[in-house]
PDB file of C-alpha atoms in Angstrom:
ATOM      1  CA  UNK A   1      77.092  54.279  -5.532  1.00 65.00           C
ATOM      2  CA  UNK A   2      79.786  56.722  -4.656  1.00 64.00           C
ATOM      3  CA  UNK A   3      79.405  55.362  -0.646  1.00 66.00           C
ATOM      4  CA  UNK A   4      79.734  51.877  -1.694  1.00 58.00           C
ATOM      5  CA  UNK A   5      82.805  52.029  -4.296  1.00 64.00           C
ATOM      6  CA  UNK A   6      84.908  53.998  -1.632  1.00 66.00           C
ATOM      7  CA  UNK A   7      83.542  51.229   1.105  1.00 59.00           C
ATOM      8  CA  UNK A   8      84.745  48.471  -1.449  1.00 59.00           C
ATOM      9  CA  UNK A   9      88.056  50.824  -1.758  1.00 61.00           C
ATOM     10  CA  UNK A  10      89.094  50.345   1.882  1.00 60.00           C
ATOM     11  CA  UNK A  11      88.621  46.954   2.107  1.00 59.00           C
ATOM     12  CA  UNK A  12      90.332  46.050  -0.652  1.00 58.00           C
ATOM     13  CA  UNK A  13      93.451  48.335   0.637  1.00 59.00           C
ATOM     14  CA  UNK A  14      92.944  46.748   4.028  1.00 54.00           C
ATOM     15  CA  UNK A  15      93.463  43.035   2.363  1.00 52.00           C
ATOM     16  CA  UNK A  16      95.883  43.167   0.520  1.00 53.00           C
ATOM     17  CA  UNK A  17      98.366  44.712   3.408  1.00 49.00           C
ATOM     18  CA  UNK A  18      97.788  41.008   4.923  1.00 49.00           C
ATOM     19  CA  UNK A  19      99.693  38.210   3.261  1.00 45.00           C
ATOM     20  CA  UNK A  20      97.895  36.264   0.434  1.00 49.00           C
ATOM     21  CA  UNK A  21      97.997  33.179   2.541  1.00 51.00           C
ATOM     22  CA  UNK A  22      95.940  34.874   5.454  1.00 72.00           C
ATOM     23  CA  UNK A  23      93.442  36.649   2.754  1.00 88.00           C
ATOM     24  CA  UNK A  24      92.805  33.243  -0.026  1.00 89.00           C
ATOM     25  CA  UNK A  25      92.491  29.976   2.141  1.00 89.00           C
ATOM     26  CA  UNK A  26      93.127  27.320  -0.386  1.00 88.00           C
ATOM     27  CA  UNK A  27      92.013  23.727   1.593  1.00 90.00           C
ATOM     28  CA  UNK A  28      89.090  22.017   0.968  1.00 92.00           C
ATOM     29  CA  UNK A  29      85.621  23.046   3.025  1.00 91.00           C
ATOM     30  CA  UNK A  30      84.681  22.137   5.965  1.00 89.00           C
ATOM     31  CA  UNK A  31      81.523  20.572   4.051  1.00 92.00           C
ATOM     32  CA  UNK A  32      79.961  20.533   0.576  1.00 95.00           C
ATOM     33  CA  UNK A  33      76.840  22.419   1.254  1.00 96.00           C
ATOM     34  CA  UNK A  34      76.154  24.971   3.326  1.00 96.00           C
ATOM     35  CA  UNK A  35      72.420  26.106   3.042  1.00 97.00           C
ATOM     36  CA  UNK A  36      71.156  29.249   4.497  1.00 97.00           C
ATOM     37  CA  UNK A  37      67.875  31.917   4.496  1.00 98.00           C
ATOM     38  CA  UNK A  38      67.851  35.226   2.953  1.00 98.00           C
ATOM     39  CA  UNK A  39      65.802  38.063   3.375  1.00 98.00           C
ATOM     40  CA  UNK A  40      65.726  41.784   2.446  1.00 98.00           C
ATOM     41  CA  UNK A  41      64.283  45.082   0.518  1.00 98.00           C
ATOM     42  CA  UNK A  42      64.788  45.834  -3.321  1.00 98.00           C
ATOM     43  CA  UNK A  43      64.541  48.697  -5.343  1.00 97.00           C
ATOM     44  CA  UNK A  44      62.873  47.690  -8.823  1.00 97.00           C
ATOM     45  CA  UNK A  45      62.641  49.661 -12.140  1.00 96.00           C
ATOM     46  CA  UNK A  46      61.978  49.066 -15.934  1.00 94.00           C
ATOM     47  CA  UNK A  47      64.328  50.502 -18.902  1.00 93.00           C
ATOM     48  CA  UNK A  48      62.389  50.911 -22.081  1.00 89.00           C
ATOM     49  CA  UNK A  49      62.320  52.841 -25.337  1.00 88.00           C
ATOM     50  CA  UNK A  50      58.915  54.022 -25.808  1.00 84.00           C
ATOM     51  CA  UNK A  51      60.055  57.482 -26.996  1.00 81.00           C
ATOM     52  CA  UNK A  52      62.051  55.930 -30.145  1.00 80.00           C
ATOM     53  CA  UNK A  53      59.083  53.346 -30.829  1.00 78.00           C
ATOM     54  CA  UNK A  54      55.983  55.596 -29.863  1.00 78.00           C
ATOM     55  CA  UNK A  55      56.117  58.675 -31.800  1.00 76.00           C
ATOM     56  CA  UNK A  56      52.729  60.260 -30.163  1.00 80.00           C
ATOM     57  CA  UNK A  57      54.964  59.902 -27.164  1.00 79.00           C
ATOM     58  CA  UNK A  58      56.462  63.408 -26.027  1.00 79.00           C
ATOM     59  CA  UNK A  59      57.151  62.743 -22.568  1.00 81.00           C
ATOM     60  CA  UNK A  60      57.666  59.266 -20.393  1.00 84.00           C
ATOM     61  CA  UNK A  61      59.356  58.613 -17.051  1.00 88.00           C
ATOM     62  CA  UNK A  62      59.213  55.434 -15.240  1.00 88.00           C
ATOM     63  CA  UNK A  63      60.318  55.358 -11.245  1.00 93.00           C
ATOM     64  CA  UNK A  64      61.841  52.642  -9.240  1.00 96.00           C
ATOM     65  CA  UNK A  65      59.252  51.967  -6.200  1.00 97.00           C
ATOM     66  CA  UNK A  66      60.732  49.333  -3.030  1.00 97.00           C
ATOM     67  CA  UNK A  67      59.673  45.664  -2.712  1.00 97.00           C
ATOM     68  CA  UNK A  68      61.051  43.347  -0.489  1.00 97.00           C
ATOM     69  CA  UNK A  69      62.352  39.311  -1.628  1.00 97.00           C
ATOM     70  CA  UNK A  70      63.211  36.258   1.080  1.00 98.00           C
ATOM     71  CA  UNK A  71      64.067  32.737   0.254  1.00 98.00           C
ATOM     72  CA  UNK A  72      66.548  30.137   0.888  1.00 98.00           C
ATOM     73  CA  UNK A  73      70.289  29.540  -1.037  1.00 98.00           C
ATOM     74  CA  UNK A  74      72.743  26.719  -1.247  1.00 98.00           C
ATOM     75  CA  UNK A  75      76.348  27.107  -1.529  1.00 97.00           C
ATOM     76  CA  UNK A  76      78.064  24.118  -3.569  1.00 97.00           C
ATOM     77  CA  UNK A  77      81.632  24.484  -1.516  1.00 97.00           C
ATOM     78  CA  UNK A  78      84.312  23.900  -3.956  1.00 96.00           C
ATOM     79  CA  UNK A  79      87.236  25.738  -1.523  1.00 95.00           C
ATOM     80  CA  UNK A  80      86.962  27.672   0.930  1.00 93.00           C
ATOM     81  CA  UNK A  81      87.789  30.737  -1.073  1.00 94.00           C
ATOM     82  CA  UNK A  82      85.796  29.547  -4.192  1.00 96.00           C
ATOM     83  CA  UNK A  83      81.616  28.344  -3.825  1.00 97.00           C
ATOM     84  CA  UNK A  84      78.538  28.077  -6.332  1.00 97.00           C
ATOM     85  CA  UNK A  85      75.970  30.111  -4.954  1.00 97.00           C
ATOM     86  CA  UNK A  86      72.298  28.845  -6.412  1.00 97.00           C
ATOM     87  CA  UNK A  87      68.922  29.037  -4.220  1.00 97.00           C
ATOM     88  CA  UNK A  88      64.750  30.030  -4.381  1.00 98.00           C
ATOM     89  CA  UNK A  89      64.080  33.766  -3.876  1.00 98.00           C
ATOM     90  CA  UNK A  90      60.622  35.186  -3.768  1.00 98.00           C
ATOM     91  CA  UNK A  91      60.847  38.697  -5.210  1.00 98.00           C
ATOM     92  CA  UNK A  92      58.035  41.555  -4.640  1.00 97.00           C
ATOM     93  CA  UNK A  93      59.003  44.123  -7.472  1.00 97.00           C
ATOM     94  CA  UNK A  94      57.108  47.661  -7.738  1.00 96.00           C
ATOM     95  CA  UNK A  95      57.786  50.584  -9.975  1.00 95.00           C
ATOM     96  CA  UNK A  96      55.619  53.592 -11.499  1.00 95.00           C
ATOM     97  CA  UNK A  97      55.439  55.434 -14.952  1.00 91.00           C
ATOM     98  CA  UNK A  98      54.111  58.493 -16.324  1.00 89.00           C
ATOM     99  CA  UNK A  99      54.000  59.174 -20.000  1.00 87.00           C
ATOM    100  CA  UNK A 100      52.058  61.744 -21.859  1.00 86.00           C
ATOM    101  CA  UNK A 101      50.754  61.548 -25.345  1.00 83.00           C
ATOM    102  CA  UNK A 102      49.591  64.072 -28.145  1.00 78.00           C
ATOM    103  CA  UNK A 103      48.992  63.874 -32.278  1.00 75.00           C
ATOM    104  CA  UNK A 104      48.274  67.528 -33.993  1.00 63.00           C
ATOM    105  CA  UNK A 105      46.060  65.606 -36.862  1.00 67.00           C
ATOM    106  CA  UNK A 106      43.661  64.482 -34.269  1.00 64.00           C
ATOM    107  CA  UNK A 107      43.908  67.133 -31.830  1.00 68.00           C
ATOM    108  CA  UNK A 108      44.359  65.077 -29.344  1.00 71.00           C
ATOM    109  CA  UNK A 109      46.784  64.999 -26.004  1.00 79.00           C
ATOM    110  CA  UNK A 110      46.658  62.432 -23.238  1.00 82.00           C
ATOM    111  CA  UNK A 111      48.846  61.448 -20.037  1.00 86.00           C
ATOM    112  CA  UNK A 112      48.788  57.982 -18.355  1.00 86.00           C
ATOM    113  CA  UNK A 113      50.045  57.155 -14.564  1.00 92.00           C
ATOM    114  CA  UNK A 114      51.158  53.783 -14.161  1.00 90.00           C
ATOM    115  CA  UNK A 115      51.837  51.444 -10.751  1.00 94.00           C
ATOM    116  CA  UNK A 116      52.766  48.123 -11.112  1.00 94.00           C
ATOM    117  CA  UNK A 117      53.537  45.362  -8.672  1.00 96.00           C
ATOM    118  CA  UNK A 118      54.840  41.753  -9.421  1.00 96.00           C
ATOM    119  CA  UNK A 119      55.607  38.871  -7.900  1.00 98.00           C
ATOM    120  CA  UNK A 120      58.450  36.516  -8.933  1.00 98.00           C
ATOM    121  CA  UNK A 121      60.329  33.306  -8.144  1.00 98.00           C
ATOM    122  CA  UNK A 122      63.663  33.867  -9.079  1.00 98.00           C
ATOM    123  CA  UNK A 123      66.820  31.173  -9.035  1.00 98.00           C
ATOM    124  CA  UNK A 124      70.379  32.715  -9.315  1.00 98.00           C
ATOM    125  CA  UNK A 125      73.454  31.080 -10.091  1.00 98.00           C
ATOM    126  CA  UNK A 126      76.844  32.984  -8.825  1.00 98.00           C
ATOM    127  CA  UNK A 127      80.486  32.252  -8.681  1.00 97.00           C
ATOM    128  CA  UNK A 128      80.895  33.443  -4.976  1.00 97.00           C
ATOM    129  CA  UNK A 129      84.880  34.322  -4.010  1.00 96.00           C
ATOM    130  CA  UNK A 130      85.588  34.235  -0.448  1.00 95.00           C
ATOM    131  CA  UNK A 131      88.784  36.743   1.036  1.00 95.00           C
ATOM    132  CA  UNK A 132      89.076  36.073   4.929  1.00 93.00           C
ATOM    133  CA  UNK A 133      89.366  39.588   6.377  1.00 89.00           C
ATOM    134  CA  UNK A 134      89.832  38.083   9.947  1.00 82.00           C
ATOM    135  CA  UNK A 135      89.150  35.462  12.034  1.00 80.00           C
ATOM    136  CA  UNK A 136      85.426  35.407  11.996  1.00 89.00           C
ATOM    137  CA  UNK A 137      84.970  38.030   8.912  1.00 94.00           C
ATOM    138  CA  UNK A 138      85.043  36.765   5.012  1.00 95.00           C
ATOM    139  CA  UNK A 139      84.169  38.887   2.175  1.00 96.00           C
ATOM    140  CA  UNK A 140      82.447  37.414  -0.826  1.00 96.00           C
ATOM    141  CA  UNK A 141      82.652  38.763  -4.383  1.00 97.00           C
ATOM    142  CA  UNK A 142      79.748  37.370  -6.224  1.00 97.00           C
ATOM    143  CA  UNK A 143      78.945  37.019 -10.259  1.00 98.00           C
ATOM    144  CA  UNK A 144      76.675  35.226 -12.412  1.00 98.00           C
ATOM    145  CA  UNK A 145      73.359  34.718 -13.856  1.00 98.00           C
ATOM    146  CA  UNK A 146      69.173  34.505 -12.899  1.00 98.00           C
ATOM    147  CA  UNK A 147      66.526  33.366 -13.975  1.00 98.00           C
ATOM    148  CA  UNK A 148      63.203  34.781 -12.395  1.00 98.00           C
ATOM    149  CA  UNK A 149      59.805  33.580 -13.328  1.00 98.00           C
ATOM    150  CA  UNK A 150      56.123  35.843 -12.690  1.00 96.00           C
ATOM    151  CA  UNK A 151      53.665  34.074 -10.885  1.00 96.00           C
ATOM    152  CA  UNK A 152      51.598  36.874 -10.070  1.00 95.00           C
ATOM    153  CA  UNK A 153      50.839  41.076  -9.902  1.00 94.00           C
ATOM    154  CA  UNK A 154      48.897  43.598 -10.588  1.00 93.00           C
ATOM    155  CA  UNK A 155      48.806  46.847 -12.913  1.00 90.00           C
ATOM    156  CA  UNK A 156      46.529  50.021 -11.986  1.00 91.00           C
ATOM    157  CA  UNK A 157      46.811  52.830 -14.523  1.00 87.00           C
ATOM    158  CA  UNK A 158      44.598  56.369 -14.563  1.00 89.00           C
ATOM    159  CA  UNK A 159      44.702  57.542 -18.104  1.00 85.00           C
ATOM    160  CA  UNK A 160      43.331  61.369 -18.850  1.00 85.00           C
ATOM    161  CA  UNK A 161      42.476  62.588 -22.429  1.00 79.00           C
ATOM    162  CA  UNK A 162      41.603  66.036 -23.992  1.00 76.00           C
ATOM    163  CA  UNK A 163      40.269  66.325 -27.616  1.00 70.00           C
ATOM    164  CA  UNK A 164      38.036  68.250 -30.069  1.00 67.00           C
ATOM    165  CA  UNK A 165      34.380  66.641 -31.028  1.00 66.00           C
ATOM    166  CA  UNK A 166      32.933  67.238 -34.508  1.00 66.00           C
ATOM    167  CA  UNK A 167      31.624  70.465 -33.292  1.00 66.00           C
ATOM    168  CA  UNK A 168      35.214  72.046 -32.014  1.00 65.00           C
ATOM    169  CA  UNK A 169      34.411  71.308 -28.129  1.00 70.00           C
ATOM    170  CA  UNK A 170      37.160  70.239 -26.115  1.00 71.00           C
ATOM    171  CA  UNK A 171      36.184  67.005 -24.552  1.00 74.00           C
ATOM    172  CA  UNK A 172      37.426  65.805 -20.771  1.00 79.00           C
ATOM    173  CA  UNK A 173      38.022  62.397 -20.078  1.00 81.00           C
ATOM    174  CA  UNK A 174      39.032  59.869 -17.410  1.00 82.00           C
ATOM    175  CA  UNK A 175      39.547  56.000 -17.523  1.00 85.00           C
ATOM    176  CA  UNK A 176      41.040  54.014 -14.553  1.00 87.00           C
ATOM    177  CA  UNK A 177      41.867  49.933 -15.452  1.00 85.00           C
ATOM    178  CA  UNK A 178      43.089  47.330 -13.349  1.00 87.00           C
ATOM    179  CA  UNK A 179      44.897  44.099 -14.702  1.00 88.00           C
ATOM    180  CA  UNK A 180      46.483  41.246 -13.711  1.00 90.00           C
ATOM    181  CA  UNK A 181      50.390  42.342 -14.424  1.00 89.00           C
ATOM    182  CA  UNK A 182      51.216  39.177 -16.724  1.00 90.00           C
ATOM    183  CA  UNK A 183      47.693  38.921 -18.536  1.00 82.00           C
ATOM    184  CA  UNK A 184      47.364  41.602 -20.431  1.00 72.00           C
ATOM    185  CA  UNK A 185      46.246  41.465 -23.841  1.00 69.00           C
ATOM    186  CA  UNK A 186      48.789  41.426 -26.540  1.00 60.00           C
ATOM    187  CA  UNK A 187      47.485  44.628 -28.264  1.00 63.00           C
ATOM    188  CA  UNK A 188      48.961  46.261 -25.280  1.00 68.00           C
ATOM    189  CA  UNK A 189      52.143  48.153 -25.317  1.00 64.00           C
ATOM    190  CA  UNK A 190      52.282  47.542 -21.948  1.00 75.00           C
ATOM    191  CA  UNK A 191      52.351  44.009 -21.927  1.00 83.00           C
ATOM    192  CA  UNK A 192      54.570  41.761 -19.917  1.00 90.00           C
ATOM    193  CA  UNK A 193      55.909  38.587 -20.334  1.00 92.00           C
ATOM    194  CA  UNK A 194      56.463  35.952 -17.085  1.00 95.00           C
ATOM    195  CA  UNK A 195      60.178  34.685 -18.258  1.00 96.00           C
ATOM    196  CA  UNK A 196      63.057  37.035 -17.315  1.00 97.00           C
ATOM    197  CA  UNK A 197      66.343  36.381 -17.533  1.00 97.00           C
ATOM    198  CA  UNK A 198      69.634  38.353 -17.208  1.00 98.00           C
ATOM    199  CA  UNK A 199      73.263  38.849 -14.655  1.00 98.00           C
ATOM    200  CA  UNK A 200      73.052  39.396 -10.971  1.00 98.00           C
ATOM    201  CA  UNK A 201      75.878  40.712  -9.098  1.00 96.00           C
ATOM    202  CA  UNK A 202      77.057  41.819  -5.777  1.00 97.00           C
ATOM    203  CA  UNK A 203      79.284  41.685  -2.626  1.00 97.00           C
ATOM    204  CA  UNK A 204      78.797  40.661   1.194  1.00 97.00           C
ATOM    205  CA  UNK A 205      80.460  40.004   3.928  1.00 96.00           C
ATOM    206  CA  UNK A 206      79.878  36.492   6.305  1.00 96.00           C
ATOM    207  CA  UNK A 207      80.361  37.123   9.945  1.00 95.00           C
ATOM    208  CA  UNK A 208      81.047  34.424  12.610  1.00 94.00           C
ATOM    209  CA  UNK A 209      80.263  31.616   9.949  1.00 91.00           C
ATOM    210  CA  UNK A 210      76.459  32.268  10.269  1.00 95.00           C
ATOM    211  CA  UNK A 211      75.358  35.873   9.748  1.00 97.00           C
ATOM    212  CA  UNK A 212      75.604  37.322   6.063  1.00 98.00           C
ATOM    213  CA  UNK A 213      74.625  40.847   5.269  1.00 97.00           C
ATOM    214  CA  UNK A 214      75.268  41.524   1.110  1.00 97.00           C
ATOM    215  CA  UNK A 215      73.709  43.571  -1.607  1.00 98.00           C
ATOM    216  CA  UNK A 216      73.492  42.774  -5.089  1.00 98.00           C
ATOM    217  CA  UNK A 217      72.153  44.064  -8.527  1.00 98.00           C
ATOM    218  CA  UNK A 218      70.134  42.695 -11.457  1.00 98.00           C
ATOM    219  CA  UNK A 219      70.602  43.493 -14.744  1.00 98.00           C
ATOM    220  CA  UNK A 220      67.775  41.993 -17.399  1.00 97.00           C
ATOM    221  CA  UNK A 221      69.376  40.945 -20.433  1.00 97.00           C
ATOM    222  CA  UNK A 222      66.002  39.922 -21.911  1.00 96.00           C
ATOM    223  CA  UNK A 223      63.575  41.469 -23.531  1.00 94.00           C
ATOM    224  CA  UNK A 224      60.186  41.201 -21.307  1.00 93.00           C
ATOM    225  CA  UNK A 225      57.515  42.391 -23.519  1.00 89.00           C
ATOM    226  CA  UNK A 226      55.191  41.008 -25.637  1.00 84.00           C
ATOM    227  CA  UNK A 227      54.840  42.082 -29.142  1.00 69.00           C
ATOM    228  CA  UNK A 228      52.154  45.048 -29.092  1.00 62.00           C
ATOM    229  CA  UNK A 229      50.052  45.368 -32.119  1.00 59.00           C
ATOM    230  CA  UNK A 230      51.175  48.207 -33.763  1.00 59.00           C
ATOM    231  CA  UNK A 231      54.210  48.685 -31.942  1.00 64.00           C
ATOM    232  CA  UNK A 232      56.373  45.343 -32.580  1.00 70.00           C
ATOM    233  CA  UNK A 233      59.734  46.802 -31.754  1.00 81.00           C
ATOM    234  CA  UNK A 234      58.625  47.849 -28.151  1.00 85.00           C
ATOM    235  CA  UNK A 235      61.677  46.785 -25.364  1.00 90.00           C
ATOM    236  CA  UNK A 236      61.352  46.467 -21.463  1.00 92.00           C
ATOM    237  CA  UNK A 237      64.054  45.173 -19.342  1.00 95.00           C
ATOM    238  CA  UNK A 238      64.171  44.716 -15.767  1.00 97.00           C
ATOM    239  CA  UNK A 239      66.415  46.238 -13.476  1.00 97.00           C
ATOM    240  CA  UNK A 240      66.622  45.665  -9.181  1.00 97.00           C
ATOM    241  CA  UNK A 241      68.801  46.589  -6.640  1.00 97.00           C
ATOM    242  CA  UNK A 242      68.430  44.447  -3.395  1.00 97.00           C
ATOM    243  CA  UNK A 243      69.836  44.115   0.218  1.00 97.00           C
ATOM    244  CA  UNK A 244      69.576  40.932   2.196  1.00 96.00           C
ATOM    245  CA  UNK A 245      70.344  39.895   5.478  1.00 98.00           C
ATOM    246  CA  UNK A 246      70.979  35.910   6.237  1.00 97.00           C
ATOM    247  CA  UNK A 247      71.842  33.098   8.235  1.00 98.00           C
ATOM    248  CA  UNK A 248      73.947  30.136   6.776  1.00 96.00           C
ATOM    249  CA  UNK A 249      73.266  26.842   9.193  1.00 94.00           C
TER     250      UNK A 249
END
């Protein structure tokens, strides 16, 4: 973060010693649409607030794991300084947890390891600014909204228990499940739902009119889990960094 704030710090300075005129080119596009491919790798992760809701939870960590997304965008030219960015991106997401468990009246304590992996469709919609840093350089300042959609994943989880029998043996135990990410049951805490929704920001720069290089975040807004039985107030949101690298025909 530091890296890229003093990056965006330099260019900034650098544009605004050249006139406003040279940096914000007013006249109308060359064409409406320009349509271009995108691919790149992402860095995924969940924000959630099992520790407030769960209160057998003592202990829970989730880690951001890389993916990768490609697709295609379309860029509604309204000036040449000033587009609507929309397109179809196919996002891979990953990210691991680990969350230990334990209640004193049952003498019980318990740790689960969590990997997921999900597949998306996902259709933004920015206001993209244009600043012409030179003659074949432009530097876009992106904001606005997604909406991504699951189609498909998988969620692998190792669970390990340790409790007392009747008789005041301590009892060993392993379980290992796989699910389809999206299909769990409902009496799951860990239950996802396909619909997510929330802002997507970023910066890139356009070189020679054809070759784009940006990187952008996502920021769920909405609330991705399903109601869990006995835990109604659970919350997961989505978060993602991504960096792409393009062609605009």
């Amino acid at each position: 973060m530091k890296r890229l704030a003093t990056l965006i710090l330099i260019i900034t300075t650098v544009a605004a010693a050249w006139s406003r005129d040279r940096i914000i080119d007013t006249a109308r596009p060359d064409k409406p649409l320009t349509i271009g491919i995108r691919a790149g790798l992402n860095s995924s992760g969940i924000d959630n607030n099992y520790l407030s809701q769960l209160h057998e939870l003592i202990q829970g960590n989730s880690y951001w794991r890389m993916g990768g997304q490609a697709g295609a965008v379309v860029d509604l030219n309204i000036r040449r300084y000033l587009a609507i960015e929309t397109g179809l991106l196919w996002e891979f997401r990953k990210y691991e947890g680990a969350m230990m468990a334990a209640t004193a009246d049952e003498d019980y304590m318990g740790s689960m390891f969590l990997r997921a992996r999900a597949h998306y469709l996902n259709i933004p919609a920015m206001a993209s600014f244009r600043l012409n840093l030179g003659e074949q350089a432009k530097w876009h300042l992106d904001a606005g909204v997604y909406y991504a959609y699951g189609i498909a994943g998988k969620r692998e989880s190792d669970q390990y228990y340790a409790f007392s029998d009747d008789d005041g043996q301590l009892i060993f135990d392993h379980k290992a499940t796989s699910t389809k990410y999206f299909k769990a049951d409902q009496k799951d805490f860990l239950a996802i739902k396909h619909a997510d929704f929330g802002l997507r920001f970023g910066t890139g720069m356009t070189f020679f009119n054809h070759y784009f290089i940006g990187v952008y975040y996502q920021h769920g807004l909405r609330n991705v889990a399903k109601n869990a039985a006995g835990a109604p107030d659970i919350k997961i949101q989505n978060r993602n960094w991504n960096v792409s690298l393009g062609y605009n025909f």
